[in-house]
mmCIF file of C-alpha atoms in Angstrom:
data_model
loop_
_atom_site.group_PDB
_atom_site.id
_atom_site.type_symbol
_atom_site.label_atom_id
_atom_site.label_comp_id
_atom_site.label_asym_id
_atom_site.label_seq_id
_atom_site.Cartn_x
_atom_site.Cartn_y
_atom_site.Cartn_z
ATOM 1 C CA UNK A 84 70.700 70.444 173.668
ATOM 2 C CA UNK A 85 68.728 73.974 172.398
ATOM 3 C CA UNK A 86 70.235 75.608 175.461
ATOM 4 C CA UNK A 87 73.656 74.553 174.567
ATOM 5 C CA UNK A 88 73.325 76.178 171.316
ATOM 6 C CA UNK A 89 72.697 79.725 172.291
ATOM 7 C CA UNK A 90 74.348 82.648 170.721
ATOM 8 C CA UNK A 91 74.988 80.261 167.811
ATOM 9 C CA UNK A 92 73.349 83.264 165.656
ATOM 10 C CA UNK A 93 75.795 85.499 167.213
ATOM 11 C CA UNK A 94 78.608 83.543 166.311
ATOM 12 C CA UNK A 95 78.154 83.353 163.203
ATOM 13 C CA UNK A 96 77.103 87.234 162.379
ATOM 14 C CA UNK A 97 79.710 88.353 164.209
ATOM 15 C CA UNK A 98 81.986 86.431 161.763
ATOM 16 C CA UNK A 99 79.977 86.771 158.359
ATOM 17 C CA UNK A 100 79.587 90.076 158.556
ATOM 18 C CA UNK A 101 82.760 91.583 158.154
ATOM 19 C CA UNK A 102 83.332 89.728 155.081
ATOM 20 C CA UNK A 103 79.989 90.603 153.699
ATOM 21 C CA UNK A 104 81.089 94.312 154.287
ATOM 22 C CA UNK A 105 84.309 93.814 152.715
ATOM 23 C CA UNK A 106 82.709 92.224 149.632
ATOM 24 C CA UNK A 107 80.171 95.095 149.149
ATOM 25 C CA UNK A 108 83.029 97.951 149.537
ATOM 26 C CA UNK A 109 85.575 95.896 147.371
ATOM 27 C CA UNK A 110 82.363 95.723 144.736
ATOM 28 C CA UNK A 111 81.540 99.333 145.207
ATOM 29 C CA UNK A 112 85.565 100.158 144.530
ATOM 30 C CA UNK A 113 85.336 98.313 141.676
ATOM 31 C CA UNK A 114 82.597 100.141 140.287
ATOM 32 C CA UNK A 115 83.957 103.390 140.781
ATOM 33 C CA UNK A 116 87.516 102.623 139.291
ATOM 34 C CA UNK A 117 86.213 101.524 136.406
ATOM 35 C CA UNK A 118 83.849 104.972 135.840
ATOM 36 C CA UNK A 119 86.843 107.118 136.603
ATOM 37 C CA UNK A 120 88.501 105.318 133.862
ATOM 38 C CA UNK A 121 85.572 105.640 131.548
ATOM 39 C CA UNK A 122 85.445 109.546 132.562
ATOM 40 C CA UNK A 123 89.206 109.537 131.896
ATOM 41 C CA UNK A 124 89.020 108.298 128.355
ATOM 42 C CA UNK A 125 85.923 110.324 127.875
ATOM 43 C CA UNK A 126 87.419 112.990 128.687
ATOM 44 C CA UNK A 127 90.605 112.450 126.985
ATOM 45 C CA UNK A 128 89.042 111.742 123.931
ATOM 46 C CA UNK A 129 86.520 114.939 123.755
ATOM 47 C CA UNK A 130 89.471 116.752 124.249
ATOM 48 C CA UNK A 131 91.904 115.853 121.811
ATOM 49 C CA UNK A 132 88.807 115.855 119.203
ATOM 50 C CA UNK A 133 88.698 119.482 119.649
ATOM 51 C CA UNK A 134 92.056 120.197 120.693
ATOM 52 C CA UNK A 135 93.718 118.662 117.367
ATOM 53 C CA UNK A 136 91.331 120.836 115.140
ATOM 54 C CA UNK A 137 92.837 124.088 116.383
ATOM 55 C CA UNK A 138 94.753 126.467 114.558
ATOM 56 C CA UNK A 139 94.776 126.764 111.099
ATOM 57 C CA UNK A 140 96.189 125.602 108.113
ATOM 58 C CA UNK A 141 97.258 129.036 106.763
ATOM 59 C CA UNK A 142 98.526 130.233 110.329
ATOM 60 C CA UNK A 143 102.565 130.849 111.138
ATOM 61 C CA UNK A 144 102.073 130.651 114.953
ATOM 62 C CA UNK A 145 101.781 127.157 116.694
ATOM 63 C CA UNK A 146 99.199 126.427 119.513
ATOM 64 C CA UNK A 147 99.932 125.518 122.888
ATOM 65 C CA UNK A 148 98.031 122.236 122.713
ATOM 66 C CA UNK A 149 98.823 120.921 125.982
ATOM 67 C CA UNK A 150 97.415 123.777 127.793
ATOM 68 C CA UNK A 151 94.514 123.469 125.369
ATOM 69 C CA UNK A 152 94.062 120.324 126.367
ATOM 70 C CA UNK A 153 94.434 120.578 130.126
ATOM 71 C CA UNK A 154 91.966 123.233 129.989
ATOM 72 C CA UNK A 155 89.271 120.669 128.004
ATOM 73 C CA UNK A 156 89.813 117.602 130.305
ATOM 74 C CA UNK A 157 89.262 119.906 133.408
ATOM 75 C CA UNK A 158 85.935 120.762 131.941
ATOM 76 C CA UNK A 159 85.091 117.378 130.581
ATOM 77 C CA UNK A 160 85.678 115.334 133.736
ATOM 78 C CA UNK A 161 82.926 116.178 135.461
ATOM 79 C CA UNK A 162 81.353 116.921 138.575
ATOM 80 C CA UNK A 163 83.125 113.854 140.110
ATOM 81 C CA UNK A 164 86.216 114.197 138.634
ATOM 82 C CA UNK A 165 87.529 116.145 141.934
ATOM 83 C CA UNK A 166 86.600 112.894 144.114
ATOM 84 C CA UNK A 167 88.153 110.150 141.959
ATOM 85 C CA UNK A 168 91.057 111.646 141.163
ATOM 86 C CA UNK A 169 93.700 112.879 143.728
ATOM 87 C CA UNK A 170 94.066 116.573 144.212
ATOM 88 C CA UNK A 171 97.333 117.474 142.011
ATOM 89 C CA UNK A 172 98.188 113.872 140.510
ATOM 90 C CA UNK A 173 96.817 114.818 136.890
ATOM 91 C CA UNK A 174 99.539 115.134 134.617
ATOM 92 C CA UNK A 175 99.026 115.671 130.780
ATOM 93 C CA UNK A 176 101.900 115.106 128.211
ATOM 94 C CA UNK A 177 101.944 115.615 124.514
ATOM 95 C CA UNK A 178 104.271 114.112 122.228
ATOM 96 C CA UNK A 179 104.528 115.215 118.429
ATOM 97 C CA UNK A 180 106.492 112.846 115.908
ATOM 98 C CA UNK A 181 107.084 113.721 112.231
ATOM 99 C CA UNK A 182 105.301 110.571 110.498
ATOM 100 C CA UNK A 183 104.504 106.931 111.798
ATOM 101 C CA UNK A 184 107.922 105.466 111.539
ATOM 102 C CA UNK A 185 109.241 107.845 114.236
ATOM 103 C CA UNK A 186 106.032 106.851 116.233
ATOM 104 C CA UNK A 187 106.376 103.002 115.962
ATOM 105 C CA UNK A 188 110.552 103.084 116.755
ATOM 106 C CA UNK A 189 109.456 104.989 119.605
ATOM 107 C CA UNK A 190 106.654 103.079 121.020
ATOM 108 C CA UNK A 191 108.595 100.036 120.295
ATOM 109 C CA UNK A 192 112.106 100.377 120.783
ATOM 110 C CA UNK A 193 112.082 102.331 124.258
ATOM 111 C CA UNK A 194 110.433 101.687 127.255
ATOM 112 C CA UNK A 195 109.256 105.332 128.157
ATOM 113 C CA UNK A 196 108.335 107.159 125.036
ATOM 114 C CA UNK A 197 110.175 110.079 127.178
ATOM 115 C CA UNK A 198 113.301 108.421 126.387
ATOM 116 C CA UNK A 199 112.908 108.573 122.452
ATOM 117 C CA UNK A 200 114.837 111.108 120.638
ATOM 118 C CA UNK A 201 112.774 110.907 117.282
ATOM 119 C CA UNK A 202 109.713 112.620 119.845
ATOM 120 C CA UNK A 203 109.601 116.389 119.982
ATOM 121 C CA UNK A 204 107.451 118.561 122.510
ATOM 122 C CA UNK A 205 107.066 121.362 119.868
ATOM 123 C CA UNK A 206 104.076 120.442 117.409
ATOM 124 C CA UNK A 207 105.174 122.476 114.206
ATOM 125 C CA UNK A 208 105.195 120.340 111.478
ATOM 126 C CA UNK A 209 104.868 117.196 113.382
ATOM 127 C CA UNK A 210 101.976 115.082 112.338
ATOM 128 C CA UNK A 211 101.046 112.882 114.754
ATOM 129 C CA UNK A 212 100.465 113.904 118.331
ATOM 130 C CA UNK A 213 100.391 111.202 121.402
ATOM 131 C CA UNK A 214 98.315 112.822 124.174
ATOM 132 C CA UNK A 215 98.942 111.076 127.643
ATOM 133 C CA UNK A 216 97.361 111.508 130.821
ATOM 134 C CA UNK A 217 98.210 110.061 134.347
ATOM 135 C CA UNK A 218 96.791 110.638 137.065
ATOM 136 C CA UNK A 219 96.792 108.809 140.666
ATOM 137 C CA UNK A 220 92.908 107.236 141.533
ATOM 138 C CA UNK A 221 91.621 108.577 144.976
ATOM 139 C CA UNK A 222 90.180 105.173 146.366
ATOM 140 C CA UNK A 223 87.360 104.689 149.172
ATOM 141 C CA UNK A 224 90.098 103.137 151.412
ATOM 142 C CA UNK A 225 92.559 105.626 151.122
ATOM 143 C CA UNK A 226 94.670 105.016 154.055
ATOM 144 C CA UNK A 227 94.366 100.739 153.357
ATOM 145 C CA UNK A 228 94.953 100.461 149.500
ATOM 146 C CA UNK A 229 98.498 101.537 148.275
ATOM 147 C CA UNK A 230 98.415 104.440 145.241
ATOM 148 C CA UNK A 231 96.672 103.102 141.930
ATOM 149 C CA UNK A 232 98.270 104.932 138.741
ATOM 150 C CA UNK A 233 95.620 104.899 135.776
ATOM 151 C CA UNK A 234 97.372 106.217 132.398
ATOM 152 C CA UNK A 235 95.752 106.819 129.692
ATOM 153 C CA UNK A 236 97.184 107.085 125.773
ATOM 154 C CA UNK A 237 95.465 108.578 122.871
ATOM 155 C CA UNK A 238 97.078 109.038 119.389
ATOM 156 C CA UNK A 239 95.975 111.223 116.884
ATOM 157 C CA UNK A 240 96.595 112.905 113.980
ATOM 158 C CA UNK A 241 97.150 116.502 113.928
ATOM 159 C CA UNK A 242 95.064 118.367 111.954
ATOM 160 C CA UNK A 243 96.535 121.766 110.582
ATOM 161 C CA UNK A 244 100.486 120.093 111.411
ATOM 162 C CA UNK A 245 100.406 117.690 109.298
ATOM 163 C CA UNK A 246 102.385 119.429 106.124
ATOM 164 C CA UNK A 247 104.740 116.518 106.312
ATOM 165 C CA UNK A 248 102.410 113.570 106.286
ATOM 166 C CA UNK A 249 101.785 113.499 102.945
ATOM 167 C CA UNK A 250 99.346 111.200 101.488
ATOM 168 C CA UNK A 251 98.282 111.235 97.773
ATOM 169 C CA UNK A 252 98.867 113.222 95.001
ATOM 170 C CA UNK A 253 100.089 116.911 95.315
ATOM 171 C CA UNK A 254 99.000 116.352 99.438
ATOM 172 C CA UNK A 255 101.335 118.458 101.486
ATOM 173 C CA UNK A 256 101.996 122.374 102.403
ATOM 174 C CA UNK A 257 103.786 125.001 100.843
ATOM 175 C CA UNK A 258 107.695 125.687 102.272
#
């Protein structure tokens, strides 16, 4: 009977241990989608704090806030930014809208904000900025897992554009 039972061991690694393997990398994937989304909204979100604060409130010209803000994220992401995110899939979007009507027909009556004709790309005068970013997540098994889209969506209120979001008394900017 023990001789018959030889190689049992053998049996039995040989089949466990592929799915142990797969476990660990499908844990370790895990992990690292969910700190490239942290990074992401980190990032996001440093950058829009200082990216909405530029300008001024007596100034005529307009900043170019997405290019602001592309420049911020690159330098917030990180050292590992490069790895979890694939090379050219990072695509940032801002979207201005005059007060919070406009924003909440928009978010709510289309499907893709990009459809929404109450949304402008210039920020003069608008007062509330959407800042998006996509980008595509560079995965361990790049050649097994299909592409995995993260988007992220930050609104915020612009700081020196908001001369038509009045709130209060005598709130507001000169014509």
């Amino acid at each position: 009977m023990i001789k018959r039972q030889k190689g049992a061991l053998t049996v039995e690694v040989a089949m466990g241990l592929p799915i142990l393997l797969m476990m660990c990398f499908s844990w370790v994937e895990i992990c690292l989608l969910s700190y490239s989304m942290s990074i992401s909204d980190h990032a996001l979100t440093v950058s829009v704090i200082r990216t909405k604060k530029l300008g001024s409130a007596s100034s005529t010209t307009t900043v170019a806030y997405q290019k602001e803000l592309e420049k911020h994220i690159n330098q917030q992401g990180g050292v590992a930014w490069k790895y979890l995110a694939k090379e050219g899939s990072v695509k940032i979007h801002v979207d201005y809208f005059k007060d919070y009507q406009d924003f909440v027909i928009c978010n709510t009556d289309y499907e893709d904000v990009e459809q929404c004709p109450k949304k402008s790309r210039q920020p003069k005068n608008m007062a509330i900025a959407m800042y998006r970013m996509e980008y595509t997540y560079n995965t361990l098994f790049d050649g097994l897992l299909p592409d995995f889209k993260v988007r992220r969506e930050l609104m915020a209120i612009q700081e020196y554009e908001r001369c038509a979001f009045k709130i209060g008394q005598g709130a507001g900017c000169e014509s």
